[in-house]
Backbone as a ProteinNet text record, in pm:
[ID]
protein_1_A
[PRIMARY]
XXXXXXXXXXXXXXXXXXXXXXXXXXXXXXXXXXXXXXXXXXXXXXXXXXXXXXXXXX
[TERTIARY]
3959.7	3970.7	3896	3908.9	3853.9	3691.6	3645.2	3513.9	3448.9	3517.4	3475.1	3451.3	3557.8	3551.1	3439.1	3424.2	3321.5	3181.3	3161.4	3036	3006.8	3109.5	3093.1	3056.8	3134.5	3105.1	2949.8	2904.5	2769.4	2677	2700.9	2600.5	2602	2731.4	2733.1	2646.6	2657.7	2589.9	2436	2407.3	2267.2	2204.2	2275.2	2228.8	2209.8	2323.1	2311.2	2198.6	2153.4	2046.8	1915.9	1907.9	1792.8	1767.3	1868.3	1845.8	1825	1866.3	1855.2	1703	1653.6	1510.1	1427.1	1459.9	1374	1371.2	1452.5	1456.2	1381.5	1358	1281	1139	1072.2	932.3	843.5	810.4	712.3	640.2	542.8	451.7	512.8	457.2	513.6	528	429.6	428	548.3	579.8	695.4	835.2	841.6	953.6	980.6	872.1	884.5	920.5	850.4	901.3	1035.9	1103.1	1222.5	1322.6	1288.4	1381.2	1385.7	1271.3	1275.7	1357.5	1348	1427.2	1576.9	1608.5	1762.1	1811.1	1736.2	1779.5	1785.1	1677.6	1672.9	1766.1	1806.8	1880.5	2018.5	2064	2191.9	2262.8	2358.3	2451	2361	2292.6	2199.1	2099.1	2054.1	1952.3	2024.5	2142.5	2215.6	2239	2314.7	2351.6	2216.3	2116.8	1999	1933.9	1936.2	1892.9	1975.5	2113.4	2200.8	2214	2215.4	2243.1	2115	2010.5	1882.4	1762	1737	1625.1	1640.7	1758.4	1763.2	1719.8	1738.4	1706.1	1563.4	1516.5	1365.5	1257.5	1291.5	1195.6	1184.9	1067	1047.2	1075.3
-2760.8	-2687.8	-2754.5	-2883.3	-2945.5	-2954.8	-2966	-2988.8	-2837.5	-2742.1	-2587.1	-2589.4	-2632.1	-2610.1	-2701.2	-2833.5	-2901.6	-2862.3	-2788	-2712	-2595.1	-2520.4	-2404.9	-2447.1	-2541.6	-2593.4	-2657.2	-2716.7	-2768.8	-2639.8	-2551.3	-2434.1	-2376.1	-2352	-2308.1	-2388.5	-2514	-2603.4	-2610.3	-2586.9	-2604.4	-2471.5	-2354.3	-2239.4	-2231.7	-2283.9	-2323	-2406.1	-2502.5	-2603.3	-2511.5	-2442.7	-2367.8	-2254.4	-2202.4	-2102.1	-2164.7	-2270.9	-2368.7	-2412.4	-2467.4	-2506.5	-2394.6	-2255.7	-2156.5	-2093.6	-2132.8	-2099.9	-2213.1	-2325.7	-2418.5	-2369	-2433.4	-2398.4	-2501	-2509.7	-2596.7	-2518.9	-2587.8	-2534.7	-2500.1	-2408.6	-2364.2	-2477.5	-2548	-2668.9	-2749.4	-2792.1	-2870.6	-2794.9	-2682.4	-2603.1	-2591.3	-2572.9	-2561.1	-2680.4	-2794.9	-2930.2	-2949.8	-2935.2	-2949.5	-2868.1	-2751.3	-2658.3	-2706.4	-2757.1	-2800.8	-2928.8	-3017.4	-3142.6	-3112.5	-3006.9	-2993.2	-2926.8	-2836.4	-2775.9	-2862.3	-2940.9	-3021.8	-3134.2	-3204	-3314.6	-3295.5	-3156.3	-3125.2	-3190.4	-3263	-3330.5	-3434	-3515.5	-3600.9	-3537.2	-3437.4	-3354.3	-3302.5	-3240.7	-3182.7	-3279.2	-3391.5	-3512.9	-3561.9	-3582.6	-3639.3	-3538.1	-3412.2	-3329.3	-3316.2	-3303.5	-3274.2	-3406.8	-3528.7	-3639.9	-3707.9	-3680.5	-3756.1	-3659.8	-3562.5	-3492.2	-3369.3	-3314.6	-3192.1	-3203.8	-3320.6	-3351.8	-3384.4	-3437.6	-3474	-3375.1	-3252.5	-3145.3	-3056.5	-3035	-2940.5	-2808.8
10648.3	10528.8	10404.6	10380.7	10270.1	10281.9	10418	10442.1	10397.4	10434.8	10374.9	10252.5	10179.1	10020.4	9978.8	10025.2	9964.6	10002.7	10123.2	10161.5	10066.4	10043.3	9948.2	9809.4	9758.1	9635.1	9617.3	9727.9	9727.1	9732.8	9793.6	9801	9636	9595.7	9461.8	9360.1	9349.1	9277.5	9307.5	9414.1	9457.5	9392.8	9415.9	9355.8	9197	9146.2	9005.4	8960.5	9025.2	8987.3	9020.4	9115.3	9146.8	9036.6	8987.8	8862.6	8738.1	8718.9	8599.1	8597.3	8712.2	8730.9	8701.7	8762.2	8712.7	8567.1	8510.9	8366.1	8284	8343.1	8250	8236	8120.2	8082.6	8126.6	8248.1	8317.8	8427.7	8468	8564.5	8693.1	8763.1	8884.6	8998.1	9008.5	9106.7	9095	8971	8943.2	8973.5	8943.8	8990.4	9131	9198	9348	9409.1	9349.4	9417.5	9384.1	9276.1	9226.6	9296.5	9331.4	9412.5	9560	9611	9752.8	9761.7	9660.3	9652.8	9657.4	9552.1	9551.3	9691.8	9741.9	9853.6	9997.8	9985	10115.2	10106.5	9997.4	9979	9969.2	9944.4	9912.1	9803	9823.7	9715.4	9644.2	9704.5	9652.9	9540.4	9585.8	9506.4	9376.6	9410.9	9312.5	9193.2	9231	9154.5	9077.4	9154.6	9081.4	8974.8	9008.8	8915.7	8799.5	8817.5	8717.5	8620.5	8662.7	8592.5	8549.3	8592.3	8566.8	8513.8	8600.2	8566.9	8477.6	8459.9	8376.3	8255.8	8186	8040.9	8023.3	8126.6	8115.3	8153.8	8194.4	8227	8098	8080.2	7952.2	7988.1
[MASK]
++++++++++++++++++++++++++++++++++++++++++++++++++++++++++

């Protein structure tokens, strides 16, 4: 039960990160690479994006 909740939460956060990346004003290659990073690495990618990369991207 808890694993399912963690999985669903991870999917929701990954979708939120992807939508946030698409709103950023940067080139398409950066967007694609960041989206791939977030989707492939799951929780690590979400944490990396949210805590470190989110404010550094134009």
